[in-house]
PDB file of C-alpha atoms in Angstrom:
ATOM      1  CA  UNK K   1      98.532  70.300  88.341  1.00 39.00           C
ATOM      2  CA  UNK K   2      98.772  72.763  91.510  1.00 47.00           C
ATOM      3  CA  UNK K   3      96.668  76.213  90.952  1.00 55.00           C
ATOM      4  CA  UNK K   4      99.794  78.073  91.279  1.00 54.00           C
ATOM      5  CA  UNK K   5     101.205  75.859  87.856  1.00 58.00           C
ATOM      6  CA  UNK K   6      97.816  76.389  85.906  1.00 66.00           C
ATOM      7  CA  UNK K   7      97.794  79.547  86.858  1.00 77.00           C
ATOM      8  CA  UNK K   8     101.656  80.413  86.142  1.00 81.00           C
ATOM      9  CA  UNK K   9     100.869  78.990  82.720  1.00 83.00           C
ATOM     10  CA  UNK K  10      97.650  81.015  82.402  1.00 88.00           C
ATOM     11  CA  UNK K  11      98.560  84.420  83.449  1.00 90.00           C
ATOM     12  CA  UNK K  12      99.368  87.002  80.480  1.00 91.00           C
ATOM     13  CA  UNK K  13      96.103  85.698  78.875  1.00 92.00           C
ATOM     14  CA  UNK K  14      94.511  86.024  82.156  1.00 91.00           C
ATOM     15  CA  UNK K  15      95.540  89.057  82.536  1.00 92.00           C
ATOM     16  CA  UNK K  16      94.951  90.505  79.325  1.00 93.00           C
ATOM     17  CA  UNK K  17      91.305  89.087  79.274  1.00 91.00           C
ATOM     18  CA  UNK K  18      90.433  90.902  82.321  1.00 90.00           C
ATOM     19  CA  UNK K  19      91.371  94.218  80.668  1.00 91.00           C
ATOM     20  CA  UNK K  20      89.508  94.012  77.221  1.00 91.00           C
ATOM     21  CA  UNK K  21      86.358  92.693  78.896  1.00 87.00           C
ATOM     22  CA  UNK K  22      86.442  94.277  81.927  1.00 86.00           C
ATOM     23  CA  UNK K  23      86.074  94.434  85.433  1.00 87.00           C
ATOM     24  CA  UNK K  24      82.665  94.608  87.412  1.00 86.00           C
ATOM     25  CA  UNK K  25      84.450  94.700  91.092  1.00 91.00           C
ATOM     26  CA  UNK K  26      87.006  98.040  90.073  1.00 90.00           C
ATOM     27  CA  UNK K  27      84.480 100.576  90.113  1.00 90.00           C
ATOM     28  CA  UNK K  28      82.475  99.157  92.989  1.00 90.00           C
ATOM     29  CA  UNK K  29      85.687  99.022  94.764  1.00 92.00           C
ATOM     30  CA  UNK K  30      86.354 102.343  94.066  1.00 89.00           C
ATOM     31  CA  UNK K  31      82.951 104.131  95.723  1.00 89.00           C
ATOM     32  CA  UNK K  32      83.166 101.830  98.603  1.00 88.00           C
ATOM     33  CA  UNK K  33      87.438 102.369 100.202  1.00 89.00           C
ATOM     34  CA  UNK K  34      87.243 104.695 102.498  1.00 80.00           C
ATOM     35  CA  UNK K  35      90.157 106.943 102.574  1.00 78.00           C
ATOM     36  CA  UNK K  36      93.436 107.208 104.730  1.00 79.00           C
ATOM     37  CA  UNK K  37      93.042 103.558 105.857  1.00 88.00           C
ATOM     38  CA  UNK K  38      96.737 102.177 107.101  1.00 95.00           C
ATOM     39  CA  UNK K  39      97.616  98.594 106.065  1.00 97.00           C
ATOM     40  CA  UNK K  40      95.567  96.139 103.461  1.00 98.00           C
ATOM     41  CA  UNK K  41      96.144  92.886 102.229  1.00 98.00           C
ATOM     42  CA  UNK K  42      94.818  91.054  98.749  1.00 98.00           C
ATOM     43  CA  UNK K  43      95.001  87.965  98.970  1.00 98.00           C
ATOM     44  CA  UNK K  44      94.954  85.841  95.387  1.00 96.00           C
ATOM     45  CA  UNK K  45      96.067  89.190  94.235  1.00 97.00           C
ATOM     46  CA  UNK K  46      96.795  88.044  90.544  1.00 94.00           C
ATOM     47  CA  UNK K  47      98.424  90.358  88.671  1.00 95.00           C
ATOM     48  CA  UNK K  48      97.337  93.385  90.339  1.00 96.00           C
ATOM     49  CA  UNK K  49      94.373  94.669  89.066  1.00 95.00           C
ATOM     50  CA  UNK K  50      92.523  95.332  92.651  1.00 96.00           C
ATOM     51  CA  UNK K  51      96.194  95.932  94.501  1.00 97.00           C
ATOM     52  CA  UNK K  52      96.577  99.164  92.905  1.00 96.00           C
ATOM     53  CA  UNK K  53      93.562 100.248  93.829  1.00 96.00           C
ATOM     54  CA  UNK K  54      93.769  99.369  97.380  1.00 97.00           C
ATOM     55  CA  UNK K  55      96.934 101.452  97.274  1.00 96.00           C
ATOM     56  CA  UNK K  56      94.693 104.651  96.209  1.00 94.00           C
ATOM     57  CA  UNK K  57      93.407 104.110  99.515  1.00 94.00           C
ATOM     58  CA  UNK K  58      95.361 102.810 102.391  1.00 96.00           C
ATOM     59  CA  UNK K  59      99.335 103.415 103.214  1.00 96.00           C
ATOM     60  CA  UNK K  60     101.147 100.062 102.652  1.00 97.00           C
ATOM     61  CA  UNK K  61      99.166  97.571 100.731  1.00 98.00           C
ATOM     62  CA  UNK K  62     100.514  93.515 100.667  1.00 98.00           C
ATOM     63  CA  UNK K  63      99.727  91.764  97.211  1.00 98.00           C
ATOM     64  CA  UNK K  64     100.292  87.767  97.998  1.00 98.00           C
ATOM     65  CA  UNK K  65      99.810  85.172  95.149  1.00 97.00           C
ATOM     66  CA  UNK K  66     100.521  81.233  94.651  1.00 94.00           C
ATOM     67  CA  UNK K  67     101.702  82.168  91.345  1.00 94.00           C
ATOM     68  CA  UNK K  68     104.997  83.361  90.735  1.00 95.00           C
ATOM     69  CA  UNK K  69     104.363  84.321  87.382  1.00 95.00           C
ATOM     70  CA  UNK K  70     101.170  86.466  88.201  1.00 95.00           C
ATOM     71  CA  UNK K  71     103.419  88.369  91.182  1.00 97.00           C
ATOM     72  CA  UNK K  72     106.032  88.865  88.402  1.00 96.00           C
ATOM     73  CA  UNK K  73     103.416  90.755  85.986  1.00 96.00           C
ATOM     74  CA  UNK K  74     101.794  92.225  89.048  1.00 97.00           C
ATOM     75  CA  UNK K  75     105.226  94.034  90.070  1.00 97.00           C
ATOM     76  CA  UNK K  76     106.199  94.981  85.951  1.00 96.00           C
ATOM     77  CA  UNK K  77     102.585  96.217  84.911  1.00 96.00           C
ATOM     78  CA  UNK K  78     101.155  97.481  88.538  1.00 97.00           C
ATOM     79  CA  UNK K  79     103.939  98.931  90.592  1.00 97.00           C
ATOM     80  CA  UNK K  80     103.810 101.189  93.653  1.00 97.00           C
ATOM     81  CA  UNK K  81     105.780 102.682  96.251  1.00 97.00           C
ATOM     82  CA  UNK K  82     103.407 101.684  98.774  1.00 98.00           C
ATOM     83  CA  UNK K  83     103.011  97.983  97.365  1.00 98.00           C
ATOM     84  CA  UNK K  84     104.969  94.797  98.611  1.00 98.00           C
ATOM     85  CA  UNK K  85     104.228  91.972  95.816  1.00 98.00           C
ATOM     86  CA  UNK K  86     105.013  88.550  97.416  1.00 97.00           C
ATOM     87  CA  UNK K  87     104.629  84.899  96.306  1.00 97.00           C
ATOM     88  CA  UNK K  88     102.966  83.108  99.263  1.00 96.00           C
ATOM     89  CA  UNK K  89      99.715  80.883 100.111  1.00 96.00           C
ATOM     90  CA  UNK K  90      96.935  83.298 101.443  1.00 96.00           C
ATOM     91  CA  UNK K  91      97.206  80.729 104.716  1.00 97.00           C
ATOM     92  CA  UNK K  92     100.743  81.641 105.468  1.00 97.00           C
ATOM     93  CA  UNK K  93      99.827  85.869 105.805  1.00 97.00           C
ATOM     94  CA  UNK K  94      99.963  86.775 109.078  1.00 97.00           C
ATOM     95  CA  UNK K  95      99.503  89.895 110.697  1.00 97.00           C
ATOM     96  CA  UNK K  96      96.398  92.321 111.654  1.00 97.00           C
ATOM     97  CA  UNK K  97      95.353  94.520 108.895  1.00 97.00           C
ATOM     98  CA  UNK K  98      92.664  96.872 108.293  1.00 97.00           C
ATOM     99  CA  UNK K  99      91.155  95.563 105.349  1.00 97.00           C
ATOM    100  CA  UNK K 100      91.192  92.042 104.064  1.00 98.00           C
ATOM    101  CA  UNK K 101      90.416  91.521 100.404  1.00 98.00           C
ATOM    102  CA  UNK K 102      90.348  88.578  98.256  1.00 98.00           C
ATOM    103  CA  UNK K 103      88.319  88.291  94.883  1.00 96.00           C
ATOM    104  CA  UNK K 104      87.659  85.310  92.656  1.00 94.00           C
ATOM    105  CA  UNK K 105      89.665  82.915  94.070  1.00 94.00           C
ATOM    106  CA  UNK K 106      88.380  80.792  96.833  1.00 96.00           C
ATOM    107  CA  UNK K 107      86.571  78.602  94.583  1.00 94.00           C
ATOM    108  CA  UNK K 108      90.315  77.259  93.863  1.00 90.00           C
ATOM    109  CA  UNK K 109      91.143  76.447  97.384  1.00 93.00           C
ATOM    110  CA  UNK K 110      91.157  73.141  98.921  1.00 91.00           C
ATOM    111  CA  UNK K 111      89.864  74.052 102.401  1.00 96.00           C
ATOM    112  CA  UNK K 112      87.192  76.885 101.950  1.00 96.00           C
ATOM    113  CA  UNK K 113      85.846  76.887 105.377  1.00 97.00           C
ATOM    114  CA  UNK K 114      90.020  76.881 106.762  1.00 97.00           C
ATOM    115  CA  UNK K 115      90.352  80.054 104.189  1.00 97.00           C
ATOM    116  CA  UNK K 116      87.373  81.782 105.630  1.00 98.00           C
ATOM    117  CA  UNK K 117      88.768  81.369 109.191  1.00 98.00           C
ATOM    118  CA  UNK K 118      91.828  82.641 108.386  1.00 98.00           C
ATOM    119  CA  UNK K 119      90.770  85.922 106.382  1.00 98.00           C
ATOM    120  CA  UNK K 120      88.772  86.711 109.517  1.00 98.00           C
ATOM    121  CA  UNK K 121      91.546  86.422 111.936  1.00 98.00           C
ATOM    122  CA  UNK K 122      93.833  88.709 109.876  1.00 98.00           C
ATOM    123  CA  UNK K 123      91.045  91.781 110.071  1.00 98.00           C
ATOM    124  CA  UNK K 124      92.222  94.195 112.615  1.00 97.00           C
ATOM    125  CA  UNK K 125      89.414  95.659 115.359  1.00 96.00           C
ATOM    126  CA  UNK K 126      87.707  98.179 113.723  1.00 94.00           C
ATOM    127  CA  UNK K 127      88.827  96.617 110.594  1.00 95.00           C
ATOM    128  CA  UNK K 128      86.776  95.052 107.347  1.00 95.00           C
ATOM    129  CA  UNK K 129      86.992  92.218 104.803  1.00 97.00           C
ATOM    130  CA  UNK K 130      85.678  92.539 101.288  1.00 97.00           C
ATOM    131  CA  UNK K 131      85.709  89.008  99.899  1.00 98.00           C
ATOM    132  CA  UNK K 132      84.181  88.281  96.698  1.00 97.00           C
ATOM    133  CA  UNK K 133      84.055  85.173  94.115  1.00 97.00           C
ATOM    134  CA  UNK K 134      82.553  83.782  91.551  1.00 95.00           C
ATOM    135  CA  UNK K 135      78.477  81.930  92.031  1.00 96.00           C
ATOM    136  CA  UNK K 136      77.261  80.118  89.461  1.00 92.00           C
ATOM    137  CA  UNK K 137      73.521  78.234  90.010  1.00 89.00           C
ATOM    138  CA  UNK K 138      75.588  74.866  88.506  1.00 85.00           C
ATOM    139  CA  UNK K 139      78.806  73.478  89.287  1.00 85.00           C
ATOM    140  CA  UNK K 140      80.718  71.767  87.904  1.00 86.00           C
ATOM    141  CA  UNK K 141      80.072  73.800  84.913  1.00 89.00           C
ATOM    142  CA  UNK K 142      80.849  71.515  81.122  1.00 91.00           C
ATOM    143  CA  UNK K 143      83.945  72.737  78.960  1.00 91.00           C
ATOM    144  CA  UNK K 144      81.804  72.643  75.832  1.00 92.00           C
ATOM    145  CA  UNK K 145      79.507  75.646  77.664  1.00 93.00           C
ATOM    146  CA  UNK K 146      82.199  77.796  77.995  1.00 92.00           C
ATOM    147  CA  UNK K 147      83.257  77.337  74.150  1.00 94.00           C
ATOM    148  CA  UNK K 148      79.886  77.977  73.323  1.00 95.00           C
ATOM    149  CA  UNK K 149      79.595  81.218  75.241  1.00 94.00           C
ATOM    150  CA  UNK K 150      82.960  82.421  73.815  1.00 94.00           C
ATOM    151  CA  UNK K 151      80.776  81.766  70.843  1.00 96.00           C
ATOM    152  CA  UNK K 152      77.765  84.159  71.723  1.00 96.00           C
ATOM    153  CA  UNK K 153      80.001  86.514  73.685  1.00 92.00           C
ATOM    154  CA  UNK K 154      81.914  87.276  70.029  1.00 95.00           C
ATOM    155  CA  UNK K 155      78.804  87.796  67.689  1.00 96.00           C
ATOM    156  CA  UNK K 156      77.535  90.602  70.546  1.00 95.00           C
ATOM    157  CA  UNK K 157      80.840  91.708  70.127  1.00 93.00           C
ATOM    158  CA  UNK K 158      80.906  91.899  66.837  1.00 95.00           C
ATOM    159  CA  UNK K 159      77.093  93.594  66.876  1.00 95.00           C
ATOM    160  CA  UNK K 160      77.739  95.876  69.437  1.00 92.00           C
ATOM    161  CA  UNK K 161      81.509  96.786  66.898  1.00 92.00           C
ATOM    162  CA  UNK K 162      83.019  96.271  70.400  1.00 91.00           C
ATOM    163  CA  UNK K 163      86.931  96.208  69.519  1.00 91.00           C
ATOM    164  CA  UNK K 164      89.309  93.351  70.704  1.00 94.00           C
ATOM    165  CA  UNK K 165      86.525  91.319  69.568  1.00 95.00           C
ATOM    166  CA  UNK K 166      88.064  88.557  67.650  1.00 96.00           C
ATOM    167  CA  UNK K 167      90.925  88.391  70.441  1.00 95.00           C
ATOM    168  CA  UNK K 168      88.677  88.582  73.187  1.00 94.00           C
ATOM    169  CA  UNK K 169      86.903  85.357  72.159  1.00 95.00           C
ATOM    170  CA  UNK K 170      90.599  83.698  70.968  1.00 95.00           C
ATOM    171  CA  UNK K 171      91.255  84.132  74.638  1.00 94.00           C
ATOM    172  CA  UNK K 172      88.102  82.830  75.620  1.00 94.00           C
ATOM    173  CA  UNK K 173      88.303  80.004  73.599  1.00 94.00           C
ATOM    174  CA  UNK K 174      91.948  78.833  74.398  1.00 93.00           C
ATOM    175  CA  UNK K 175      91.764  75.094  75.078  1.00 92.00           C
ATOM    176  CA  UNK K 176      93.788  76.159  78.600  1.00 91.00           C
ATOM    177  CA  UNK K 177      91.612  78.216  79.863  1.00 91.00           C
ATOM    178  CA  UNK K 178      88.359  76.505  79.056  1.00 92.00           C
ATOM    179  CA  UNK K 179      89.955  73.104  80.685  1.00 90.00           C
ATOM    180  CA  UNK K 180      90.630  75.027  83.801  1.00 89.00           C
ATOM    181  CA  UNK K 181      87.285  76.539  83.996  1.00 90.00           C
ATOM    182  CA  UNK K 182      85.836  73.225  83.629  1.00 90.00           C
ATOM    183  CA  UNK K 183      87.721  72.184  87.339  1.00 89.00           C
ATOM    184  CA  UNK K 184      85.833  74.965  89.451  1.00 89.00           C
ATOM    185  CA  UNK K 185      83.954  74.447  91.701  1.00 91.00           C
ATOM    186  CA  UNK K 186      81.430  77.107  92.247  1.00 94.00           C
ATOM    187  CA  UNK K 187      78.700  78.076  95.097  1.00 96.00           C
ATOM    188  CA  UNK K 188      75.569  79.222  94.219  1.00 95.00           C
ATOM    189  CA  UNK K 189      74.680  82.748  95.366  1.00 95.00           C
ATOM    190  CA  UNK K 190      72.562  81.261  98.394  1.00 95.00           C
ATOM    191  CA  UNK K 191      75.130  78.942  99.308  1.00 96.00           C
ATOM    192  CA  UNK K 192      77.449  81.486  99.107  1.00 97.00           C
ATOM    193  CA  UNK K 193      75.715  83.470 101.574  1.00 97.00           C
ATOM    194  CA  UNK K 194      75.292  80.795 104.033  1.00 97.00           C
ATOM    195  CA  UNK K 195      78.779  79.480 103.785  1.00 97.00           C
ATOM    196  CA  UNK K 196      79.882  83.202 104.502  1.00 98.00           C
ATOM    197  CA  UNK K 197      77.783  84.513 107.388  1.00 97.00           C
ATOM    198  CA  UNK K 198      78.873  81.163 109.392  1.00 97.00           C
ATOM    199  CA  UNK K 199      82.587  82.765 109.524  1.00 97.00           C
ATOM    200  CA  UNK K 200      81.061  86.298 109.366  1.00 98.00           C
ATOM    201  CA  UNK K 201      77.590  87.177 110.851  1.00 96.00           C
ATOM    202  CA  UNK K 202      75.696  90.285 110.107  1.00 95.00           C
ATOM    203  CA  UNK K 203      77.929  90.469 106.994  1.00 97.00           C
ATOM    204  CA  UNK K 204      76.640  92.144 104.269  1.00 97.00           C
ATOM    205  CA  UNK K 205      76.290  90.908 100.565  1.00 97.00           C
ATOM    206  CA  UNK K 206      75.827  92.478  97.060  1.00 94.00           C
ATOM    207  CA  UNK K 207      76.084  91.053  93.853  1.00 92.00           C
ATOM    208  CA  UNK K 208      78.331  92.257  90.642  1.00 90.00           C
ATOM    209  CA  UNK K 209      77.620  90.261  87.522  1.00 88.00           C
ATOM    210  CA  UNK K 210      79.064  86.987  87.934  1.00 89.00           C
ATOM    211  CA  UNK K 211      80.429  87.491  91.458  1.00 94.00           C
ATOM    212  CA  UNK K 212      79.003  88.039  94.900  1.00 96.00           C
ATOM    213  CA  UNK K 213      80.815  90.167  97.705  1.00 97.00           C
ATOM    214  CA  UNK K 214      80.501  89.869 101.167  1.00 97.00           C
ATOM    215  CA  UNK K 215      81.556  92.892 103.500  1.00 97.00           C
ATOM    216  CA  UNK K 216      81.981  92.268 106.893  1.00 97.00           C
ATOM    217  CA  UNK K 217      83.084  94.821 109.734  1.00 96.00           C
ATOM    218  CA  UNK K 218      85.202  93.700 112.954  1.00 96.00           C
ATOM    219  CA  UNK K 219      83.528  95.859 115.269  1.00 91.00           C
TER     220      UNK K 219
END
């Protein structure tokens, strides 16, 4: 099954997952825009989450997404006048803009090293990418670990009287969602690294939880 199927079939839990447990690239996101930027792109955009922040910042922001199902939630939950939601392959964007953003979601495509190319030929002069995804120090990661930290995650839950607990972890748990997990393909965070700064020298690279983020400047 194509990413855009799996992920048409996955979005309002994958959505609504990303809300109860929250976010670790949002706030980050938010100290590091500059203002009064002009044109950005996210690319993978999902359903929106890191598009409507862009939007805070820069005039016209482009949300593009494989799945039409995720661009359909994007434009009914995340609408704004400056924000143009399109179905489309992240390889068929064209045009110069001054930021390029993607997050988790280049561990799903076929051709990393093709993607990486791309991004950097869509970043304007004077422009920036952001790019972050998921690292993980193994990879493939087993379905049965991810049932048994749905497990763990729900008694801290429950400890810490967290609400949303007992839906958080029926999310977690769903048989869908843990098979498609199962199918990444991660880097680790030094792979990640080197894989990045071959497409983007003197980028720089922080971590957030389970993701690293490379920033690079087109100077």
């Amino acid at each position: 099954m194509g990413s855009e199927r799996r992920f048409d079939e996955l979005a309002e839990n994958y959505d609504r997952r990303e809300e109860i447990r929250g976010d670790p690239l949002e706030p980050w996101l938010r100290r590091t825009l500059p203002p009064g930027g002009r044109a950005a792109v996210d690319l993978a955009c999902g359903a929106g989450r890191h598009t409507i922040v862009l939007a805070q910042s820069y005039e016209r922001v482009l949300g593009v997404d494989l799945s039409r199902q995720m661009i359909e939630l994007a434009r009914r939950r995340r609408p704004a006048a400056n924000v143009d939601y399109r179905t489309a392959d992240l390889l068929d964007v064209s045009g110069q803009f001054d930021l390029v953003f993607s997050s988790a979601a280049l561990h799903d495509v076929p051709d990393l090293d093709r993607a990486l190319t791309h991004i950097r030929s869509l970043v304007a002069t004077g422009g920036r990418a952001i790019v972050a995804d998921v690292v993980a120090p193994l990879s493939p990661i087993p379905r049965w670990w991810f049932r048994g930290a749905a497990i763990i995650y729900l008694l801290l839950d429950l400890v810490r009287r967290r609400p949303h607990a007992f839906e958080l972890y029926r999310l977690e748990s769903d048989p869908a969602w843990t098979a498609h997990l199962a199918t990444d393909r991660y880097l680790s965070r030094s792979e990640f690294e080197r894989r990045y700064t071959d497409h983007f020298p003197d980028a720089v690279f922080h971590g957030a939880q389970h993701l690293q983020i490379c920033t690079w400047e087109n100077r």
